[in-house]
C-alpha positions as MATLAB code, in Angstrom:
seq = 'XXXXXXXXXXXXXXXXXXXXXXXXXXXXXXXXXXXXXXXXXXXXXXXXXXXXXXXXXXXXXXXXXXXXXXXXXXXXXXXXXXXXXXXXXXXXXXXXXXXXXXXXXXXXXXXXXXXXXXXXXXXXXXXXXXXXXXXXXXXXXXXXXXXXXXXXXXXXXXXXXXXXXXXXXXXXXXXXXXXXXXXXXXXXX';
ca = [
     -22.439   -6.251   30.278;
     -23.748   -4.927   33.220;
     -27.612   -3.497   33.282;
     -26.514    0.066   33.855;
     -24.698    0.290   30.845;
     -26.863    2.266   28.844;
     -25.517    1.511   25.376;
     -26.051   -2.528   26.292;
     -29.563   -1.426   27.739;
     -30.514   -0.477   24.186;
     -29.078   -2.564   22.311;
     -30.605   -5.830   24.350;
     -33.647   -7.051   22.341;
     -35.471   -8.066   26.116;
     -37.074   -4.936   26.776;
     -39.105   -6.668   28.751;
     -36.454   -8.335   31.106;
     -35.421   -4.888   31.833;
     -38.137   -2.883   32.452;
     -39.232   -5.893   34.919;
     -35.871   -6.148   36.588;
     -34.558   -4.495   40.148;
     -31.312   -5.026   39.033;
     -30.999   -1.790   37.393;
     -30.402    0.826   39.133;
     -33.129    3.242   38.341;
     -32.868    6.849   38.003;
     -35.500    9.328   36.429;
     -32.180   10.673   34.328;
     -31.940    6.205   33.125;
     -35.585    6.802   32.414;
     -35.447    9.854   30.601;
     -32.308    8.042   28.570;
     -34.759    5.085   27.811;
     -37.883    6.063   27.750;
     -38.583    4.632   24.093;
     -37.200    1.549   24.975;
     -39.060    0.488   27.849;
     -42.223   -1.109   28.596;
     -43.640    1.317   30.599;
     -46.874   -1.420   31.310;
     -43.793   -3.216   33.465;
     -42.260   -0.516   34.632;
     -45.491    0.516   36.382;
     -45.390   -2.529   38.377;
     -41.729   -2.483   39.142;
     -41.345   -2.032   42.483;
     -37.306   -1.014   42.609;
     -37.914    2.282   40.489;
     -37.296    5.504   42.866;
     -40.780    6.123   43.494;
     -41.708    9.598   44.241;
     -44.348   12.394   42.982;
     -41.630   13.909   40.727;
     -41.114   10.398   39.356;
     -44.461    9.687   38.672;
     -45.108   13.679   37.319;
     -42.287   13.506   35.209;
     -43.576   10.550   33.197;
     -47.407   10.993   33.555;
     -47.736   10.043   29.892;
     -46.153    6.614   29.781;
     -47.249    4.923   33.023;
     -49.902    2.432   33.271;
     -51.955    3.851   36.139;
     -54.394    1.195   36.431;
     -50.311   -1.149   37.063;
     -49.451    1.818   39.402;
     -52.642    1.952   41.269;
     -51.269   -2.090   42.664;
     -48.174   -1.156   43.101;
     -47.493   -0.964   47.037;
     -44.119    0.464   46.222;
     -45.282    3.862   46.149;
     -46.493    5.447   49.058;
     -49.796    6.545   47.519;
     -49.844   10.121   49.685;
     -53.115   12.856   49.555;
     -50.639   14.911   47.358;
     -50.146   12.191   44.923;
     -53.715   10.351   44.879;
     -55.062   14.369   44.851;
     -52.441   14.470   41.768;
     -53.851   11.349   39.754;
     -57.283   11.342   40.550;
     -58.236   10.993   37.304;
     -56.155    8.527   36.012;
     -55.680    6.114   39.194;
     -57.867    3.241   39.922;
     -59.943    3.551   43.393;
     -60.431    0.182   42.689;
     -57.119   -1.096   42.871;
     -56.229    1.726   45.542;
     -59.118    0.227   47.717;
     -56.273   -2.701   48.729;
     -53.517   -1.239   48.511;
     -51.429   -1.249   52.117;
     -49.071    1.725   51.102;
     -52.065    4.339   50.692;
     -52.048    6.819   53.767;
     -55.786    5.983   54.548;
     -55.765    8.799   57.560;
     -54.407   11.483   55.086;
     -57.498   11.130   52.414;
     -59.636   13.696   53.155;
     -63.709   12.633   53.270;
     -63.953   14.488   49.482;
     -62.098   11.380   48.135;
     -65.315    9.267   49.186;
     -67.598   10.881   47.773;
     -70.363    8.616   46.568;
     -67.879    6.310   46.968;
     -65.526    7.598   43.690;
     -62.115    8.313   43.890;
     -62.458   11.613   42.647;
     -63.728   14.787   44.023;
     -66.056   15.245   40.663;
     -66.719   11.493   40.968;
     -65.887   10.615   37.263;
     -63.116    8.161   38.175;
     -63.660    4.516   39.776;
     -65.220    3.255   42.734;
     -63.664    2.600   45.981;
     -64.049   -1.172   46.630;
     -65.144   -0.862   50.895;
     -64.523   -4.598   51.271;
     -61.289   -4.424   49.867;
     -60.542   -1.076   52.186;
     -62.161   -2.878   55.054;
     -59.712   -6.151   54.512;
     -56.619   -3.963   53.767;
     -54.001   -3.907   56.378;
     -53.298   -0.359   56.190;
     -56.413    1.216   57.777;
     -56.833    1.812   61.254;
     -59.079    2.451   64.010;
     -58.214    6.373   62.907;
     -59.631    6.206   59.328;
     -63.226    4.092   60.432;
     -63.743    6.885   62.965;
     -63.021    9.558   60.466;
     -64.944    8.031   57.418;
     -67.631    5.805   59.137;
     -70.454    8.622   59.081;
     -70.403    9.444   55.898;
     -69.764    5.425   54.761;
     -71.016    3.161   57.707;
     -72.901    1.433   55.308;
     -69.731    0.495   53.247;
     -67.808   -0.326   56.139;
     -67.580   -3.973   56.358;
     -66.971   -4.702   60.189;
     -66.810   -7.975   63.200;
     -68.735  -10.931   62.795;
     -68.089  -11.578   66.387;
     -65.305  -14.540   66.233;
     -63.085  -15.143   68.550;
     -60.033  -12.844   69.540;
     -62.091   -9.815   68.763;
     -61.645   -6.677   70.774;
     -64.979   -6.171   72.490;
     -64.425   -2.875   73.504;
     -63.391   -1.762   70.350;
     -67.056   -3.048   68.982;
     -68.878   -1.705   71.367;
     -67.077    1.483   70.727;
     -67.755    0.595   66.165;
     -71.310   -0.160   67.512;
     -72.211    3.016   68.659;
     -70.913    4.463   65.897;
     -74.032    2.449   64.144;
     -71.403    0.901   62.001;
     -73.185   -2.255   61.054;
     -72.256   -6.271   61.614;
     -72.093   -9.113   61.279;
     -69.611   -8.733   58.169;
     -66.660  -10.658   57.921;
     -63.716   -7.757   56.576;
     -62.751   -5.527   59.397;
     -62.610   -8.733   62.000;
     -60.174  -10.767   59.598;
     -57.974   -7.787   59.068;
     -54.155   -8.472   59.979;
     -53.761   -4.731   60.301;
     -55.987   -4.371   62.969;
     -55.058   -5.826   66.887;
     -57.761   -7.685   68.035;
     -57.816   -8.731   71.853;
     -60.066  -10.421   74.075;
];
């Protein structure tokens, strides 16, 4: 009985096994098929579904967004976070690696919410300053308007000098221990 067979699918009483596993092979056409017989909390976090806007459009009424908001499975794109910016978590978002940080405009900042009406969940900036996928890019873009948030070098060894000099006149303030113990950034002597 193979996980693809939809009739076995059903008929298993470990809904949960299934909705957890990446040994189905996941289709929104499977989904559609089981949709009452999933748990849709797991399948949130599952990262072997297909993941893709239409995906995550199709089913906007069963998924877990606060799972989804983790899950580094999905590349969280401006169209998609612009999509679900009422239901994601900016928390959760905030270290994420798979969000495309340079793509976010400065409106999804704002007063440090998620949203563009700012009714949805605040962007963690320690989190966002640890998180692998930023880069020098997004502090230039975003440190005006959130230099305060920005949690930069403390000055240990290894760090670029050039590239604090260049954070410092950008009056984005230190010591702070995030953006210097990032693995996503390159820090050279």
């Amino acid at each position: 009985m193979g996980w693809n067979n939809i009739n076995a699918i059903i008929d298993s009483s470990d809904k949960i096994t299934i909705s957890e596993s990446d040994n189905v092979i996941w289709s929104s056409e499977l989904l559609i098929k089981l949709k009452d017989y999933l748990s849709w909390h797991l399948l949130s976090k599952n990262e072997s579904l297909p993941w893709s806007l239409e995906l995550l459009i199709a089913f906007r009424d069963k998924w877990d967004f606060k799972a989804l908001s983790s899950n580094r499975a999905i590349r969280w794109t401006h169209e998609i976070v612009k999509e679900f910016r009422l239901e994601v978590s900016a928390n959760l978002l905030s270290s994420n690696i798979n969000v495309d940080w340079n793509q976010l405009p400065s409106g999804f900042f704002y007063k440090g919410r998620l949203t563009l009406t700012g009714e949805r969940g605040s962007w963690d900036w320690n989190e966002i300053s640890n998180n692998a996928g930023i880069n020098e890019e997004f502090i230039q873009t975003h440190h005006r308007e959130h230099h305060s948030h920005i949690v930069f070098a403390d000055g240990r060894e290894g760090s670029n000098w050039d590239f604090c000099k260049k954070m410092n006149s950008l009056n984005i303030r230190y010591p702070k221990p995030s953006l210097s113990s990032n693995p996503g950034l390159i820090w050279t002597d």
